[in-house]
Tab-separated table of C-alpha atoms in Angstrom:
chain	number	residue	atom	x	y	z
A	1	UNK	CA	-0.002	0.001	-0.001
A	2	UNK	CA	1.329	3.458	-0.844
A	3	UNK	CA	0.149	6.840	0.391
A	4	UNK	CA	-0.348	9.570	-2.176
A	5	UNK	CA	-1.209	13.137	-1.266
A	6	UNK	CA	-4.449	14.547	-2.634
A	7	UNK	CA	-2.465	17.529	-3.938
A	8	UNK	CA	-0.325	15.173	-6.041
A	9	UNK	CA	-3.388	13.390	-7.408
A	10	UNK	CA	-4.938	16.747	-8.376
A	11	UNK	CA	-1.757	17.917	-10.083
A	12	UNK	CA	-1.590	14.677	-12.057
A	13	UNK	CA	-5.245	14.934	-13.120
A	14	UNK	CA	-4.861	18.573	-14.172
A	15	UNK	CA	-1.692	17.980	-16.210
A	16	UNK	CA	-1.758	14.441	-17.628
A	17	UNK	CA	-5.545	14.495	-17.794
A	18	UNK	CA	-5.673	17.648	-19.875
A	19	UNK	CA	-3.887	16.244	-22.908
A	20	UNK	CA	-4.826	14.040	-25.806
A	21	UNK	CA	-1.295	12.739	-26.231
A	22	UNK	CA	0.930	10.846	-23.866
A	23	UNK	CA	2.902	12.785	-21.275
A	24	UNK	CA	4.367	12.059	-17.858
A	25	UNK	CA	6.273	13.262	-14.855
A	26	UNK	CA	8.423	12.517	-11.868
A	27	UNK	CA	7.112	11.313	-8.516
A	28	UNK	CA	8.902	12.083	-5.287
A	29	UNK	CA	8.657	11.908	-1.492
A	30	UNK	CA	9.406	14.692	0.935
A	31	UNK	CA	7.627	13.269	3.974
A	32	UNK	CA	7.697	9.746	5.407
A	33	UNK	CA	7.819	7.949	2.084
A	34	UNK	CA	4.450	9.360	0.973
A	35	UNK	CA	4.175	10.330	-2.682
A	36	UNK	CA	3.738	14.055	-2.234
A	37	UNK	CA	5.821	15.702	-4.942
A	38	UNK	CA	5.074	15.693	-8.668
A	39	UNK	CA	6.927	17.331	-11.551
A	40	UNK	CA	5.040	17.391	-14.850
A	41	UNK	CA	6.823	16.772	-18.141
A	42	UNK	CA	5.114	17.230	-21.502
A	43	UNK	CA	8.027	15.381	-23.091
A	44	UNK	CA	9.549	15.687	-26.575
A	45	UNK	CA	7.807	14.620	-29.829
A	46	UNK	CA	5.147	12.700	-27.966
A	47	UNK	CA	2.027	11.312	-29.593
A	48	UNK	CA	-1.002	9.252	-28.682
A	49	UNK	CA	1.094	6.111	-28.298
A	50	UNK	CA	4.453	7.331	-27.054
A	51	UNK	CA	5.887	9.423	-24.224
A	52	UNK	CA	9.488	10.560	-24.733
A	53	UNK	CA	10.662	12.235	-21.524
A	54	UNK	CA	12.620	15.484	-21.725
A	55	UNK	CA	15.636	13.793	-20.171
A	56	UNK	CA	17.759	16.934	-19.799
A	57	UNK	CA	14.985	18.827	-18.001
A	58	UNK	CA	14.102	15.871	-15.784
A	59	UNK	CA	17.697	15.168	-14.807
A	60	UNK	CA	18.092	18.815	-13.832
A	61	UNK	CA	14.951	18.506	-11.732
A	62	UNK	CA	16.260	15.323	-10.097
A	63	UNK	CA	19.463	17.154	-9.134
A	64	UNK	CA	17.335	19.899	-7.592
A	65	UNK	CA	15.287	17.288	-5.722
A	66	UNK	CA	18.470	15.720	-4.414
A	67	UNK	CA	19.587	19.090	-3.021
A	68	UNK	CA	16.134	19.548	-1.432
A	69	UNK	CA	16.012	16.064	0.123
A	70	UNK	CA	13.135	14.986	-2.079
A	71	UNK	CA	13.525	11.267	-2.771
A	72	UNK	CA	12.830	10.058	-6.305
A	73	UNK	CA	10.111	7.388	-6.228
A	74	UNK	CA	9.176	6.839	-9.846
A	75	UNK	CA	7.816	8.037	-13.146
A	76	UNK	CA	4.172	8.306	-14.136
A	77	UNK	CA	3.127	8.362	-17.768
A	78	UNK	CA	-0.183	8.309	-19.575
A	79	UNK	CA	-1.877	5.863	-21.906
A	80	UNK	CA	-5.003	6.719	-23.869
A	81	UNK	CA	-6.918	3.655	-22.684
A	82	UNK	CA	-4.632	0.731	-21.797
A	83	UNK	CA	-4.242	0.307	-18.066
A	84	UNK	CA	-1.360	-2.165	-18.120
A	85	UNK	CA	2.292	-1.328	-18.448
A	86	UNK	CA	3.516	-2.367	-21.868
A	87	UNK	CA	6.512	-4.715	-22.193
A	88	UNK	CA	8.535	-1.724	-23.340
A	89	UNK	CA	7.446	0.289	-20.277
A	90	UNK	CA	8.703	-2.498	-18.010
A	91	UNK	CA	11.938	-2.803	-19.985
A	92	UNK	CA	12.595	0.912	-19.597
A	93	UNK	CA	11.752	0.855	-15.893
A	94	UNK	CA	14.347	-1.890	-15.382
A	95	UNK	CA	16.864	0.091	-17.383
A	96	UNK	CA	16.299	2.948	-14.943
A	97	UNK	CA	16.694	0.620	-11.952
A	98	UNK	CA	19.981	-0.802	-13.199
A	99	UNK	CA	21.414	2.586	-14.137
A	100	UNK	CA	20.882	3.816	-10.567
A	101	UNK	CA	21.282	0.653	-8.497
A	102	UNK	CA	17.694	0.960	-7.299
A	103	UNK	CA	15.768	-2.053	-6.088
A	104	UNK	CA	12.336	-0.830	-7.163
A	105	UNK	CA	10.586	2.048	-8.865
A	106	UNK	CA	6.957	3.150	-9.027
A	107	UNK	CA	5.596	3.185	-12.572
A	108	UNK	CA	1.959	4.247	-12.423
A	109	UNK	CA	-0.110	4.602	-15.574
A	110	UNK	CA	-2.535	7.500	-15.985
A	111	UNK	CA	-5.389	6.366	-18.225
A	112	UNK	CA	-6.555	9.469	-20.085
A	113	UNK	CA	-9.939	8.184	-21.212
A	114	UNK	CA	-11.038	7.107	-17.725
A	115	UNK	CA	-8.978	9.705	-15.787
A	116	UNK	CA	-7.683	7.030	-13.453
A	117	UNK	CA	-4.249	6.207	-12.033
A	118	UNK	CA	-3.158	2.587	-11.861
A	119	UNK	CA	-0.176	2.155	-9.550
A	120	UNK	CA	2.567	-0.387	-10.302
A	121	UNK	CA	5.877	-1.159	-8.671
A	122	UNK	CA	8.601	-2.610	-10.897
A	123	UNK	CA	11.610	-4.546	-9.644
A	124	UNK	CA	14.196	-6.549	-11.529
A	125	UNK	CA	11.960	-9.577	-11.495
A	126	UNK	CA	8.414	-8.436	-10.822
A	127	UNK	CA	5.673	-6.020	-11.792
A	128	UNK	CA	3.225	-5.569	-8.965
A	129	UNK	CA	-0.080	-3.722	-8.840
A	130	UNK	CA	-0.044	-1.467	-5.773
A	131	UNK	CA	-3.034	-0.490	-3.682
A	132	UNK	CA	-2.936	3.160	-2.793
A	133	UNK	CA	-4.453	5.502	-0.250
A	134	UNK	CA	-5.042	9.191	-0.895
A	135	UNK	CA	-4.070	11.332	2.087
A	136	UNK	CA	-4.583	15.038	2.793
B	1	UNK	CA	8.597	1.060	1.012
B	2	UNK	CA	12.288	1.881	1.284
B	3	UNK	CA	13.972	3.233	-1.783
B	4	UNK	CA	17.726	2.885	-1.884
B	5	UNK	CA	19.870	5.158	-3.974
B	6	UNK	CA	23.540	5.754	-4.276
B	7	UNK	CA	24.628	8.029	-1.472
B	8	UNK	CA	25.201	11.685	-2.392
B	9	UNK	CA	24.241	11.045	-5.971
B	10	UNK	CA	21.043	12.166	-7.632
B	11	UNK	CA	19.067	9.600	-9.608
B	12	UNK	CA	19.777	10.050	-13.290
B	13	UNK	CA	17.459	9.003	-16.115
B	14	UNK	CA	19.069	7.074	-18.996
B	15	UNK	CA	19.366	9.177	-22.163
B	16	UNK	CA	17.294	6.781	-24.284
B	17	UNK	CA	14.414	6.417	-21.845
B	18	UNK	CA	11.048	6.373	-23.599
B	19	UNK	CA	7.663	4.769	-23.037
B	20	UNK	CA	5.352	3.412	-25.693
B	21	UNK	CA	2.060	1.599	-25.685
B	22	UNK	CA	3.760	-1.165	-27.635
B	23	UNK	CA	2.058	-4.469	-26.994
B	24	UNK	CA	3.411	-6.168	-30.139
B	25	UNK	CA	3.628	-9.883	-30.061
B	26	UNK	CA	7.125	-10.816	-31.204
B	27	UNK	CA	5.873	-14.273	-32.056
B	28	UNK	CA	3.147	-13.107	-34.425
B	29	UNK	CA	4.938	-9.956	-35.449
B	30	UNK	CA	1.483	-8.403	-35.132
B	31	UNK	CA	1.565	-4.790	-34.100
B	32	UNK	CA	-0.740	-3.258	-31.551
B	33	UNK	CA	-3.904	-5.022	-32.495
B	34	UNK	CA	-7.031	-4.955	-30.429
B	35	UNK	CA	-8.462	-2.309	-28.184
B	36	UNK	CA	-8.460	-1.597	-24.499
B	37	UNK	CA	-6.082	-3.931	-22.792
B	38	UNK	CA	-6.197	-6.712	-25.382
B	39	UNK	CA	-4.032	-7.577	-28.355
B	40	UNK	CA	-5.004	-9.583	-31.401
B	41	UNK	CA	-3.023	-12.780	-31.750
B	42	UNK	CA	-2.701	-13.876	-35.353
B	43	UNK	CA	-1.626	-17.356	-34.293
B	44	UNK	CA	-4.769	-18.067	-32.336
B	45	UNK	CA	-6.842	-15.582	-34.332
B	46	UNK	CA	-8.399	-14.082	-31.275
B	47	UNK	CA	-8.155	-11.251	-28.783
B	48	UNK	CA	-6.103	-11.824	-25.662
B	49	UNK	CA	-4.645	-9.878	-22.799
B	50	UNK	CA	-0.856	-9.850	-23.267
B	51	UNK	CA	-0.427	-11.678	-19.977
B	52	UNK	CA	-2.795	-14.490	-20.976
B	53	UNK	CA	-1.958	-15.367	-24.555
B	54	UNK	CA	0.602	-18.150	-24.298
B	55	UNK	CA	1.731	-17.349	-27.802
B	56	UNK	CA	2.661	-13.787	-26.825
B	57	UNK	CA	6.358	-13.043	-26.600
B	58	UNK	CA	7.542	-9.528	-25.943
B	59	UNK	CA	10.410	-8.198	-27.996
B	60	UNK	CA	11.733	-6.384	-24.917
């Protein structure tokens, strides 16, 4: 079970939910491991089936988070209607894990058509659906 | 959930990171068939969730 702040959920709905093409963002924790920080990224050359993160901008933001003691927890991206992570999504999540010696990363999917967030945790070996609780 | 990271080093995203709704079956070579969460498998000639079609092999 993960705790997500209502502010983060609103920010995700207002940004990822507003578009007709895929986009995404970074998820972070400032307090007690709760997901309470979100940084939106419209990406580069995205379309209805592909989100290409603006790597330079996001890496700069991650450096800023590191200085501010905000822990990186994962990346959210949107799909038009599919609620599962694609094989490529999982492959890329594992690439991220290995590049940073992380044991797990959150990889939620924002489904644009239903305006819902499906939370997944990816490790080297597993993809797990995560129950979540929205907190104030 | 504890998240480890390398001490004193910010997480860095790989340069070629990208995400695509690519549910292609490497076995069928069929690209993104179906709707919702299902793909069309040319081998079985039916719609399946990627996790349930035993013919489905991801190219990743």
